[in-house]
JSON list of C-alpha atoms in Angstrom, two decimals:
[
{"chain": "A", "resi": 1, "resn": "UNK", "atom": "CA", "xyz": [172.81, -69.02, 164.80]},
{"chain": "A", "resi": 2, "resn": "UNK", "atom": "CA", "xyz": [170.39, -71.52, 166.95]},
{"chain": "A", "resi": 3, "resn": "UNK", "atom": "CA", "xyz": [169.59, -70.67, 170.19]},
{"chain": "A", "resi": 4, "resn": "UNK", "atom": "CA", "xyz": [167.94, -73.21, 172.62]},
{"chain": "A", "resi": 5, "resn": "UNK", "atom": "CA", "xyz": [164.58, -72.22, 173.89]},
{"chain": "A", "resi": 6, "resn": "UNK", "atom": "CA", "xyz": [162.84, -74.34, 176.74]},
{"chain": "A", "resi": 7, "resn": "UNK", "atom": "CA", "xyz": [159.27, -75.46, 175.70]},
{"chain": "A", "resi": 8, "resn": "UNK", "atom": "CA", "xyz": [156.24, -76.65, 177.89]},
{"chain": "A", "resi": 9, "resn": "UNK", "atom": "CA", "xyz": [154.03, -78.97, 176.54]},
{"chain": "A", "resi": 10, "resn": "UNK", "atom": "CA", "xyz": [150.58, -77.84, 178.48]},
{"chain": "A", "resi": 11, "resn": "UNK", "atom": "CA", "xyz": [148.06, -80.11, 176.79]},
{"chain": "A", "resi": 12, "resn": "UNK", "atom": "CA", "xyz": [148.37, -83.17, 175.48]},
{"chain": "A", "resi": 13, "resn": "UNK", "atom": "CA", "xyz": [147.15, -81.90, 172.19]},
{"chain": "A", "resi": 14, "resn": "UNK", "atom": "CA", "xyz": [149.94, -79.50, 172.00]},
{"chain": "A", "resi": 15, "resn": "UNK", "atom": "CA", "xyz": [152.69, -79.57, 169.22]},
{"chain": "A", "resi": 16, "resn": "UNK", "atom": "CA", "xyz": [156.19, -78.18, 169.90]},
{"chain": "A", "resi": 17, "resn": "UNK", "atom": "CA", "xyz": [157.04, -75.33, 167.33]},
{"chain": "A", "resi": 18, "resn": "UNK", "atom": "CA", "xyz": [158.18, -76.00, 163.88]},
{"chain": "A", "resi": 19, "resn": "UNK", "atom": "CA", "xyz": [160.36, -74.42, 161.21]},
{"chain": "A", "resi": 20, "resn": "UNK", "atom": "CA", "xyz": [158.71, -75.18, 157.74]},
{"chain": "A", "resi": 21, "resn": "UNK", "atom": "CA", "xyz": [162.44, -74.72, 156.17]},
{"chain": "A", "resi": 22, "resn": "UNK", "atom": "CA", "xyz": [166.06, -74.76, 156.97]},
{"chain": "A", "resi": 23, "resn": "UNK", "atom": "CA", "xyz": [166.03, -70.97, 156.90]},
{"chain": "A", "resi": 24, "resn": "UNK", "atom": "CA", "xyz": [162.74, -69.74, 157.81]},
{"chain": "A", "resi": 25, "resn": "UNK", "atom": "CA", "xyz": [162.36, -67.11, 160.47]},
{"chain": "A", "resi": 26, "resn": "UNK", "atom": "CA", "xyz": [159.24, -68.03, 161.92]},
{"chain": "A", "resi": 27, "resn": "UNK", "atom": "CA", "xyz": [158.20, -70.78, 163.67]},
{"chain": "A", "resi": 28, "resn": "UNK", "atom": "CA", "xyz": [155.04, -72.09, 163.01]},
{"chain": "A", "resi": 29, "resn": "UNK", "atom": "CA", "xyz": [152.43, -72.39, 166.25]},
{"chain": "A", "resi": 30, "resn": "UNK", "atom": "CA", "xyz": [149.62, -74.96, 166.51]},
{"chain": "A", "resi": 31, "resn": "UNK", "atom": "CA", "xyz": [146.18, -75.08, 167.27]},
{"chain": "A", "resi": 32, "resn": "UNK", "atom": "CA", "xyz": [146.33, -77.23, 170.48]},
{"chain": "A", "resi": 33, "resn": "UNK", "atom": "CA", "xyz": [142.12, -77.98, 171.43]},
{"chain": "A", "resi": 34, "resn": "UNK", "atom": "CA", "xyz": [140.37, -80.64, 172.10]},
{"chain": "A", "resi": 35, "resn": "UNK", "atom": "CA", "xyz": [137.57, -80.06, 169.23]},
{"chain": "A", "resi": 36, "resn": "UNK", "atom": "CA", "xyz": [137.25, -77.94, 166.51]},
{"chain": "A", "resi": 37, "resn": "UNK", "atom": "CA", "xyz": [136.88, -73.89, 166.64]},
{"chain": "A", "resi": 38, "resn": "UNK", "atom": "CA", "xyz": [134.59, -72.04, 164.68]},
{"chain": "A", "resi": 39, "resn": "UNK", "atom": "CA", "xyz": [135.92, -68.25, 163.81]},
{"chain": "A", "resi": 40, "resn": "UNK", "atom": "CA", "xyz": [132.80, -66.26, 162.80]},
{"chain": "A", "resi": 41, "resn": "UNK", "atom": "CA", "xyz": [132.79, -64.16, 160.15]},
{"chain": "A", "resi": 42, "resn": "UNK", "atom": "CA", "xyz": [134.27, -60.79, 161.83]},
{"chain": "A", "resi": 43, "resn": "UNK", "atom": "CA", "xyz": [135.05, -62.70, 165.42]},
{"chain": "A", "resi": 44, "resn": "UNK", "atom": "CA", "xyz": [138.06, -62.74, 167.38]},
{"chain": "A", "resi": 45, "resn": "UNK", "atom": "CA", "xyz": [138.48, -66.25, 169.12]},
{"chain": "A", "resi": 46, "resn": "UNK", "atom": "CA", "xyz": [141.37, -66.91, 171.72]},
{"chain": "A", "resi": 47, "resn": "UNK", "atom": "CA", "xyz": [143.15, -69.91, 170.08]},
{"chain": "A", "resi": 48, "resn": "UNK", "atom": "CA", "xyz": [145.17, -72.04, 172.73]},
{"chain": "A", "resi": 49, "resn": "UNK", "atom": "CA", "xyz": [148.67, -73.53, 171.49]},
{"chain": "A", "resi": 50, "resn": "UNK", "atom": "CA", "xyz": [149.13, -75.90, 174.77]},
{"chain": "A", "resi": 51, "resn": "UNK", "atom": "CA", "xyz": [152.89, -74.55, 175.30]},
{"chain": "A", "resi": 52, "resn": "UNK", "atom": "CA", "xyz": [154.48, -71.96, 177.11]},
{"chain": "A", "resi": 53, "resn": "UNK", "atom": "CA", "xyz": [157.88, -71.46, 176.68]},
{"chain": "A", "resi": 54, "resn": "UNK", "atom": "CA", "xyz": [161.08, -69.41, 178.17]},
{"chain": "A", "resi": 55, "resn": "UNK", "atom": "CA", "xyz": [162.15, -67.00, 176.02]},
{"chain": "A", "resi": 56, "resn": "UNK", "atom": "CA", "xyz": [165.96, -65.63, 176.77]},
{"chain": "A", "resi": 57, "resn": "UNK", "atom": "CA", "xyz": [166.92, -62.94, 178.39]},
{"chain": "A", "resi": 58, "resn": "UNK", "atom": "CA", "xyz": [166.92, -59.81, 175.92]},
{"chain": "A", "resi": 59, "resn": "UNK", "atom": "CA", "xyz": [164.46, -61.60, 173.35]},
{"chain": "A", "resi": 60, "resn": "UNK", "atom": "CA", "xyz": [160.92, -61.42, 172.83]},
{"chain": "A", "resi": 61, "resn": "UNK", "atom": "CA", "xyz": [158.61, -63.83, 170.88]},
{"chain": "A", "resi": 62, "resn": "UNK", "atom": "CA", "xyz": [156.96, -61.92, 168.01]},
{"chain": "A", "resi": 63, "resn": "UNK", "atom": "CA", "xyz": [153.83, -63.54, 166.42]},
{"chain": "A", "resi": 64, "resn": "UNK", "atom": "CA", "xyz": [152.81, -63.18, 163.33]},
{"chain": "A", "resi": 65, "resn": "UNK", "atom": "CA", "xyz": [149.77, -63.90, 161.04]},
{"chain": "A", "resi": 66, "resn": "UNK", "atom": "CA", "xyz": [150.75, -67.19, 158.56]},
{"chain": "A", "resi": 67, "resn": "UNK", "atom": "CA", "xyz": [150.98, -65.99, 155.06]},
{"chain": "A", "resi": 68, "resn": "UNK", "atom": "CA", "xyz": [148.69, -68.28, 153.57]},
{"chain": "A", "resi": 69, "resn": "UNK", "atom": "CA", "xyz": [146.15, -68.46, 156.40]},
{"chain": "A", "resi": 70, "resn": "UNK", "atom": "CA", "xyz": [145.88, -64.93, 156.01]},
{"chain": "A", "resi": 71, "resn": "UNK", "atom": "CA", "xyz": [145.92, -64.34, 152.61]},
{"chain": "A", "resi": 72, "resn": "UNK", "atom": "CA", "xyz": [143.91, -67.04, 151.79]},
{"chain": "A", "resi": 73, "resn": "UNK", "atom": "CA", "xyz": [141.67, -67.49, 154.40]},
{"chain": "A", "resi": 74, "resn": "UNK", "atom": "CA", "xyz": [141.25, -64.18, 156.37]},
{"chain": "A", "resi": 75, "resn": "UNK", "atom": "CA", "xyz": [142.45, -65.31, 159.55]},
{"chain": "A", "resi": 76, "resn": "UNK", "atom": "CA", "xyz": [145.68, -63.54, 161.56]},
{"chain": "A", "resi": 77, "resn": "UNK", "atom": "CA", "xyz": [146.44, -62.38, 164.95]},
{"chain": "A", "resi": 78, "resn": "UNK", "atom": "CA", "xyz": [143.51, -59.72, 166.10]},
{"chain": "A", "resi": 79, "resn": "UNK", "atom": "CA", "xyz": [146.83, -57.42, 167.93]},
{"chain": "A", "resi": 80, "resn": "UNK", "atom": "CA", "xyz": [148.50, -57.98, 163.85]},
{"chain": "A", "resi": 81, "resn": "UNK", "atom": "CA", "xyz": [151.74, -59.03, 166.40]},
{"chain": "A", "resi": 82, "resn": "UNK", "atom": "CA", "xyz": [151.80, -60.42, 169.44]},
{"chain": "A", "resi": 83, "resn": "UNK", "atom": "CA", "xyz": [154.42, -59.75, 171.72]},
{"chain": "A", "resi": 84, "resn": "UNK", "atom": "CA", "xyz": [155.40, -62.87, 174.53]},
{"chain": "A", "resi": 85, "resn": "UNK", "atom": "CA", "xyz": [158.26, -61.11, 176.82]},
{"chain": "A", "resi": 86, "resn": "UNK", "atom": "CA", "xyz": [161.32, -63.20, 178.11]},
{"chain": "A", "resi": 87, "resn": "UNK", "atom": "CA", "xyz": [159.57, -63.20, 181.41]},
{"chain": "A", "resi": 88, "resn": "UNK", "atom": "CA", "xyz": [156.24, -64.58, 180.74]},
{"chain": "A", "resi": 89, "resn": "UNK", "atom": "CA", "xyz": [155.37, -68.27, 181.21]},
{"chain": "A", "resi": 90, "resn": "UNK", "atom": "CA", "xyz": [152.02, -68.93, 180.68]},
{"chain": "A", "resi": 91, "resn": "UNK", "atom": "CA", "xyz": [150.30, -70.28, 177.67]},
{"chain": "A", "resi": 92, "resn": "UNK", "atom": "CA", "xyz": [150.42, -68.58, 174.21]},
{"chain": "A", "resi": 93, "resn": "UNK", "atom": "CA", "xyz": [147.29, -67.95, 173.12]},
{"chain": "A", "resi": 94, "resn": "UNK", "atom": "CA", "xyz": [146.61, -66.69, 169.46]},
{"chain": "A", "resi": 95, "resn": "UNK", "atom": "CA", "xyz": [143.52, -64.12, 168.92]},
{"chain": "A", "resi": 96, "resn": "UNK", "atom": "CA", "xyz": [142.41, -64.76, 165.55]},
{"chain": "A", "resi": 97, "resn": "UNK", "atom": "CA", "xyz": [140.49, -62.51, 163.74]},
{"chain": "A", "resi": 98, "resn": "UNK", "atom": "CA", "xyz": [138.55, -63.62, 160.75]},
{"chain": "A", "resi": 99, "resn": "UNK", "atom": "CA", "xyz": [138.79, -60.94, 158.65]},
{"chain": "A", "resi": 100, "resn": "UNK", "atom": "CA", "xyz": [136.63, -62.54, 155.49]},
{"chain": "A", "resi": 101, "resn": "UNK", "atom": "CA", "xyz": [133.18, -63.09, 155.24]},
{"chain": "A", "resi": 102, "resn": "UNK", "atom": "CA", "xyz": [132.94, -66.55, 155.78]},
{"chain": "A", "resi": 103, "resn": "UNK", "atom": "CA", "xyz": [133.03, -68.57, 159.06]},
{"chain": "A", "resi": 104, "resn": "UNK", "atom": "CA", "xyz": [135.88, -70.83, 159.59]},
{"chain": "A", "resi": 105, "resn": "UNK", "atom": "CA", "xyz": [136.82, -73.70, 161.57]},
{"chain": "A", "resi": 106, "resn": "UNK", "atom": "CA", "xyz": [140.43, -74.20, 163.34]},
{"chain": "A", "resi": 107, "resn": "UNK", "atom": "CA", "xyz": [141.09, -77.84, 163.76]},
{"chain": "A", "resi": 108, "resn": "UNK", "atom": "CA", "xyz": [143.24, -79.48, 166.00]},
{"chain": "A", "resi": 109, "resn": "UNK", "atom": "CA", "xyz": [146.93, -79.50, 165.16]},
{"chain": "A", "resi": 110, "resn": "UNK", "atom": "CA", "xyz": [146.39, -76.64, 162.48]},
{"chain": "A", "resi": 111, "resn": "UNK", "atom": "CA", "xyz": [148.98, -73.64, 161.57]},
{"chain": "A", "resi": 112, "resn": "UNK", "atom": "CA", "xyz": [147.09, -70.99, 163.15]},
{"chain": "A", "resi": 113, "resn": "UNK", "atom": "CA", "xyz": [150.30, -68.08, 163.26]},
{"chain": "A", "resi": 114, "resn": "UNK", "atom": "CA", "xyz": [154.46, -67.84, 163.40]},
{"chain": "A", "resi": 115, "resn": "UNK", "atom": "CA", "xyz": [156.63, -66.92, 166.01]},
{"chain": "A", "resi": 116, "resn": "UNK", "atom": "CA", "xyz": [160.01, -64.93, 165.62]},
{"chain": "A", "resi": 117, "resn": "UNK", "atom": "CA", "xyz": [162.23, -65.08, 168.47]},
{"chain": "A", "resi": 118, "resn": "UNK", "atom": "CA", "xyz": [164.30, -61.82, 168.06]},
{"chain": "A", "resi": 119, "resn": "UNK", "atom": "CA", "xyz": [166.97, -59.63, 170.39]},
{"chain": "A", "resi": 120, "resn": "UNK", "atom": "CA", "xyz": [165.41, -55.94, 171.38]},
{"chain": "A", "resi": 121, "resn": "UNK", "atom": "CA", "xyz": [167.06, -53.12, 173.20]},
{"chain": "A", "resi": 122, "resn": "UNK", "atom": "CA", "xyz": [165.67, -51.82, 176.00]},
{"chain": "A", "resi": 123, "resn": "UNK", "atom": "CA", "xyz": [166.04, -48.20, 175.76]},
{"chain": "A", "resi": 124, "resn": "UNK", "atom": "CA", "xyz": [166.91, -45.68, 178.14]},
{"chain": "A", "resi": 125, "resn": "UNK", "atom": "CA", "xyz": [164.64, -42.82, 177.56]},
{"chain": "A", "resi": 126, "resn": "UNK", "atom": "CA", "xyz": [166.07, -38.96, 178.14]},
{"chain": "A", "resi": 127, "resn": "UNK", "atom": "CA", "xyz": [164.54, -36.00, 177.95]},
{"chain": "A", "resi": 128, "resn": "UNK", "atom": "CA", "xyz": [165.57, -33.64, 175.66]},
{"chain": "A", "resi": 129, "resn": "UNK", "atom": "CA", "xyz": [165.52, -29.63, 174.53]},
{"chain": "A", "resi": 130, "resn": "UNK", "atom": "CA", "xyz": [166.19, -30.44, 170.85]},
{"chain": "A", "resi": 131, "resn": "UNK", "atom": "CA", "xyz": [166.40, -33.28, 168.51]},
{"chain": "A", "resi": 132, "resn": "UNK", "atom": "CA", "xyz": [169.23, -33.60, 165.90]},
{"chain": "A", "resi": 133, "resn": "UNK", "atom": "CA", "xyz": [168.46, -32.59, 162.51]},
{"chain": "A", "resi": 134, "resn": "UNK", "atom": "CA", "xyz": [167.67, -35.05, 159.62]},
{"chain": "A", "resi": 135, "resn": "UNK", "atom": "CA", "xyz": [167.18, -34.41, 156.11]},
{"chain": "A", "resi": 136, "resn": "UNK", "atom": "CA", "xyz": [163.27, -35.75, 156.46]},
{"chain": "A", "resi": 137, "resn": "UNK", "atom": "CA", "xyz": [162.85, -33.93, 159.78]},
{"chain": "A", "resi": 138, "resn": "UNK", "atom": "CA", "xyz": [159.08, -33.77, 160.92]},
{"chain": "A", "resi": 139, "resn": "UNK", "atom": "CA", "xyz": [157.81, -35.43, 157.81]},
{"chain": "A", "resi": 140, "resn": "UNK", "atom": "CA", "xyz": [155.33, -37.77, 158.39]},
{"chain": "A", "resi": 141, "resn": "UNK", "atom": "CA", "xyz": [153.46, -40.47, 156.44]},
{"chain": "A", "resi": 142, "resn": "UNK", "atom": "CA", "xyz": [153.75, -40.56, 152.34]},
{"chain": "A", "resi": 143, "resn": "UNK", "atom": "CA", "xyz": [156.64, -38.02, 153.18]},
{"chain": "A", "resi": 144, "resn": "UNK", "atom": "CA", "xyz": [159.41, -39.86, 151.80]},
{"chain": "A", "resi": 145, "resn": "UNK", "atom": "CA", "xyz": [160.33, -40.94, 147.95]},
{"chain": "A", "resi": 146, "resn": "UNK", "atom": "CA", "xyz": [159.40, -37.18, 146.76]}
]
């Protein structure tokens, strides 16, 4: 199912988002500056991507680190996902996080994260004596698969 989503173009160095394949579920986001970017070792730098966008109604933009800029080269999102709300319109920025040992630089036009554009529910919270019963029940983390 394709949805249209409105894009602004802030900068002229900004590139409109990009599916890498017919069925990927992120879109990629680009660097959008005007020189270079260098991401010290264990720095967090506000990336720009020169768009802002309007997200339906009852979606949110989820941002995620690239695989293989992560993997590879230690950088993804500083927040590990980013959330951009249907009601937001300024720019999406990126805070990468160099997570190696090695500075790197973030050129202009670059892959620097992916964007899912998914439904969410807003929930209507109520208060409550008691919880149902499940067979995990308060079990917390490494609780299941025994």
């Amino acid at each position: 199912m394709k949805q249209a989503v409105k894009i602004k173009k802030l900068s002229q160095y900004a590139v409109c988002p990009k599916y890498a394949s017919a069925t990927a579920a992120g879109a990629d986001l680009y660097a959008a500056l005007s020189q270079p970017v260098t991401v010290k070792a264990g720095q967090t730098v506000f990336v720009p991507t020169g768009i802002s966008m309007e997200i339906p109604e009852g979606y949110a933009g989820l941002i995620f680190a690239r695989s293989g800029l992560a993997c590879k080269k230690g950088l993804a999102p500083a927040n590990k996902v980013g959330v951009i709300d249907s009601d937001y319109r300024g720019e999406i920025m990126v805070a990468l996080f160099n997570h190696s040992g090695e500075d790197f630089t973030v050129e202009c036009g670059e892959r620097i994260a992916q964007m899912v554009i998914t439904p969410y529910l807003t929930a209507q919270f109520e208060e409550a004596e008691e919880l149902s019963g499940t067979e995990r029940g308060e079990g917390g983390f490494g609780s299941t698969g025994k």
